[in-house]
């Protein structure tokens, strides 16, 4: 089942001679539970694509289907509600609310839905990203990398079906990058989430089930190996969490998981 | 070095220019705020001052004379002394020397004829005249008349030099009044607003009459003081120097406190207008201070010095002022010069537009200085904040949270925990349930996020609603109908002018019956009166003593008692016997607090005595029996009646007064029984529906052609009072509406800036799942919050303040304090609506761009 599908997706800025084709006919489908990364040079249209996938921006033409629904046909508020329930988005520039502290920022989307946040889960996330002691800090009091992690924590807190992350590790050292990545992995496995992530880091890209290459607003074909194809996370656990097969397990080991991506249970509790 | 500096300045100019162009939206708001404030101040000052000047001139015209105090029956030595006093500006003598009875065959109801000396005429009368034609009488047969006098005589087209054959008598004290005939020549006439019929005569004529300025009640010394704000002490000082004997000084001892009250009211009002204007500009400037500081912080990191930054900031303020102030002044001038006079003359048709005082230039100056000052003062804040922090701090600056010290952070923490605990205990299953608590909490927090903004919004609304409320209290207090209804119960009083002399029975029982039968007439109540004689009795000694100690002293007590004993029928003493019917009794007894027994009153066992002046109500008379008889019947048996109460003179049911002894009010039946018939002095008529023209017409038509009756009608009074009521209404209303408008504009302006500032925040909120509806809900909740708080505050302030103002302006005791709910609820309702919808409309207008655009901060600063 394809959870994210685009058809001839185009986004043009401006018109006439100065037109900028940020996306120029992207056909893409991402399967449920897949872990995909988008790579490409700066200005190639990655963020634009991710925004389109998340229903944050309206395409010039083409459609985006999320879970089979054409989001361009939704009313604005309908889309917003759909998004806050289904999609967790990590912005390239974080977009934290400056006058709310870390905790408030994290739980805001959940509260907006009229649901009480899962406190345990939130503490857990904060522990994994190492910000338990910053729960009351204001964004202005955090470093860039810390803010980035809060943005990720916010996207995960509502346990969305889809996580769209725009360079979630862009500001992080390699060790913290791995922690963050590990969190995304754990989360996606635990809740069967589909992940689409933009990165400039080849090492991280290599860990993904699938690599989507964007150049000049177009998807480059043949961007992933046959082995990648076999090891797509959706094949690892097609029916959601807890249904790993032996083959999944094998594939995962092949993926050269570096230390620290997935913290040991003990570590989580200690942190 | 020098050239470097110049270059440097150019750079600043360039950056300022770029910055200025880059923040078009906000500059537009600021310019609008400056222009509006300059405009409003000009208009309000112009309106207020022209109105003030116009009204004070009019008050003078209504007084008919410009003076401060009066001394009765002045002796020459007193005049000399008073004229030489330092305090005194002018003192002139006027003498009432004759009474004009008839012009040709036209009864003119005892018009007074005065002689004025040059001082009174030139310094005290002319300034108080709206217009004056001709000259003051010089020849013995010359006369000058007031417009009202001419009307009374039936002259509509006066010609100077026209002959006026009249009947008059002089006020020289003689045994018998002799009516004289004379043909006067009109030397001039004048118009003021006093509504008094008056004739002025020459010095020669005055000399002929034989009346002197020291004759009792005829002569007056009219004094204008150098300082019109005088106190009781000033008067006493004058009084002590001139050896007063049986004379009265008439002065208004409350000039200072009246003046202070008006001054306080005016100052308070101006203060509020200035405060609102100040808040208006100031808020526009400081509301996006966070953004400014962020921006200036960036410039600072790039190496701009504090001095250069200040220059940058002030340059922009200057440009805003340069654009905003002229626009505001121009609009203000237009309104003040062209529209204000129109409004005032519409409000008060007596004032023609030309008469209204022109706008003085200093008003514009005040508006300019004020707008400039506020603009620069408001601009100073980012500069001041910047001076106090490092560039990095500036980059992290957040409005309203700039000072997160340790203590505040801790407070923050415990608050969060509390909120969290609350949240945990709440049942968040359903969307609405969760939201119901969450959105209002967020809205409440947003409201006070920027304390300054919250204060300004709340303050300006509170002030506006309070002023509106107070204006309405005053308007209500001046409502002619409610005043008239509270002051008098009758709709029409018809007075028999022949009561004192000829005693023509013009208000016969048949006529009264006829009126009773008219449609629309509810009741007719008659008051009868006749002269009686009260012989010397000891029960009156206390009363006489008190009377002689008062300012209205008739003379020497011993001598007066002697003359009373000798001649009790003398005009000085003889009181009147006033007969009242059921209706009259009910009214009187109500005012006396129900102390009279109706049955005994009907039977003629008790009477109410009438104080000659405001002596304390007893004077040893209550409960005593008094003797009296009818004039010329000294030999016949005297009547006795018990005095059951001593009533104040303003309770007198009759119009004409008697001598110094208290008149007796008895039942009409008893009066009739004593004298056989009773002479009806006046009748009071009430209508089924007050102020009904048709009823009034039909009543008056019963007496068509009768010149010796005078009518005093509530309807007529209403027509007169309506003018001043309308004035107060329009003035109060326009001031109230101006203030409300200012507050609303202020709010719109503030909200526009607020939403503009929050545009990134809204985009972020939307991106993480806040629906547009939720955003609008929050905005309107914030609006409701502001509206509810400020309206509550303004009622809390307005109701007691209104009561104070009501009491200080109170002219009629009978009028109760009524809270003017009607218009206020309307205003409050309007404000609530505006508070809810303005942010929503603004949000829709301002947040049109796509979310990503807004997130990228493409929205201009
Ligand atoms: N609002 C806009 N107006 C005009 N052009 C735009 C706008 N937003 C983006 N672009 C252009 O669209 C193209 C794609 O931008 P996008 O942000 O998707 O790049 P990206 O791949 O995310 O780059 P990076 O790796 O640097 O984040 C760029 O050439 C950019 O200049
Ligand atoms: Mg990008």
mmCIF file of C-alpha atoms and ligand atoms in Angstrom, chain A residues 13 20 22 41-48 92 167 200, chain B residues 856, ligand 1:
data_model
loop_
_atom_site.group_PDB
_atom_site.id
_atom_site.type_symbol
_atom_site.label_atom_id
_atom_site.label_comp_id
_atom_site.label_asym_id
_atom_site.label_seq_id
_atom_site.Cartn_x
_atom_site.Cartn_y
_atom_site.Cartn_z
ATOM 1 C CA UNK A 13 7.806 30.253 -8.681
ATOM 2 C CA UNK A 20 11.887 29.033 -11.109
ATOM 3 C CA UNK A 22 11.415 24.228 -7.944
ATOM 4 C CA UNK A 41 22.216 19.593 -4.136
ATOM 5 C CA UNK A 42 21.217 22.792 -2.421
ATOM 6 C CA UNK A 43 18.359 24.488 -4.232
ATOM 7 C CA UNK A 44 17.396 21.301 -6.056
ATOM 8 C CA UNK A 45 13.858 21.324 -4.654
ATOM 9 C CA UNK A 46 14.055 18.932 -1.698
ATOM 10 C CA UNK A 47 12.346 21.140 0.835
ATOM 11 C CA UNK A 48 9.740 22.092 -1.705
ATOM 12 C CA UNK A 92 14.783 22.879 8.209
ATOM 13 C CA UNK A 167 17.526 17.883 7.531
ATOM 14 C CA UNK A 200 23.075 16.071 2.958
ATOM 15 C CA UNK B 856 10.057 31.704 5.408
HETATM 16 N N1 LIG C 1 9.257 31.628 -2.549
HETATM 17 C C1 LIG C 1 10.105 31.344 -3.528
HETATM 18 N N2 LIG C 1 10.177 32.151 -4.583
HETATM 19 C C2 LIG C 1 11.016 31.897 -5.603
HETATM 20 N N3 LIG C 1 11.793 30.852 -5.627
HETATM 21 C C3 LIG C 1 11.798 29.971 -4.608
HETATM 22 C C4 LIG C 1 10.933 30.195 -3.492
HETATM 23 N N4 LIG C 1 11.103 29.187 -2.613
HETATM 24 C C5 LIG C 1 12.041 28.385 -3.160
HETATM 25 N N5 LIG C 1 12.440 28.874 -4.334
HETATM 26 C C6 LIG C 1 13.419 28.274 -5.243
HETATM 27 O O1 LIG C 1 13.048 26.930 -5.407
HETATM 28 C C7 LIG C 1 14.200 26.144 -5.503
HETATM 29 C C8 LIG C 1 14.096 24.948 -4.561
HETATM 30 O O2 LIG C 1 14.164 25.388 -3.244
HETATM 31 P P1 LIG C 1 14.195 24.391 -2.011
HETATM 32 O O3 LIG C 1 14.053 25.149 -0.767
HETATM 33 O O4 LIG C 1 13.262 23.296 -2.269
HETATM 34 O O5 LIG C 1 15.700 23.833 -2.118
HETATM 35 P P2 LIG C 1 16.406 22.702 -1.233
HETATM 36 O O6 LIG C 1 16.663 21.592 -2.129
HETATM 37 O O7 LIG C 1 15.646 22.445 -0.011
HETATM 38 O O8 LIG C 1 17.773 23.416 -0.882
HETATM 39 P P3 LIG C 1 18.624 23.308 0.477
HETATM 40 O O9 LIG C 1 19.328 22.012 0.444
HETATM 41 O O10 LIG C 1 19.582 24.437 0.367
HETATM 42 O O11 LIG C 1 17.689 23.438 1.609
HETATM 43 C C9 LIG C 1 15.380 27.029 -5.206
HETATM 44 O O12 LIG C 1 16.023 27.339 -6.448
HETATM 45 C C10 LIG C 1 14.774 28.266 -4.609
HETATM 46 O O13 LIG C 1 15.507 29.395 -5.027
#
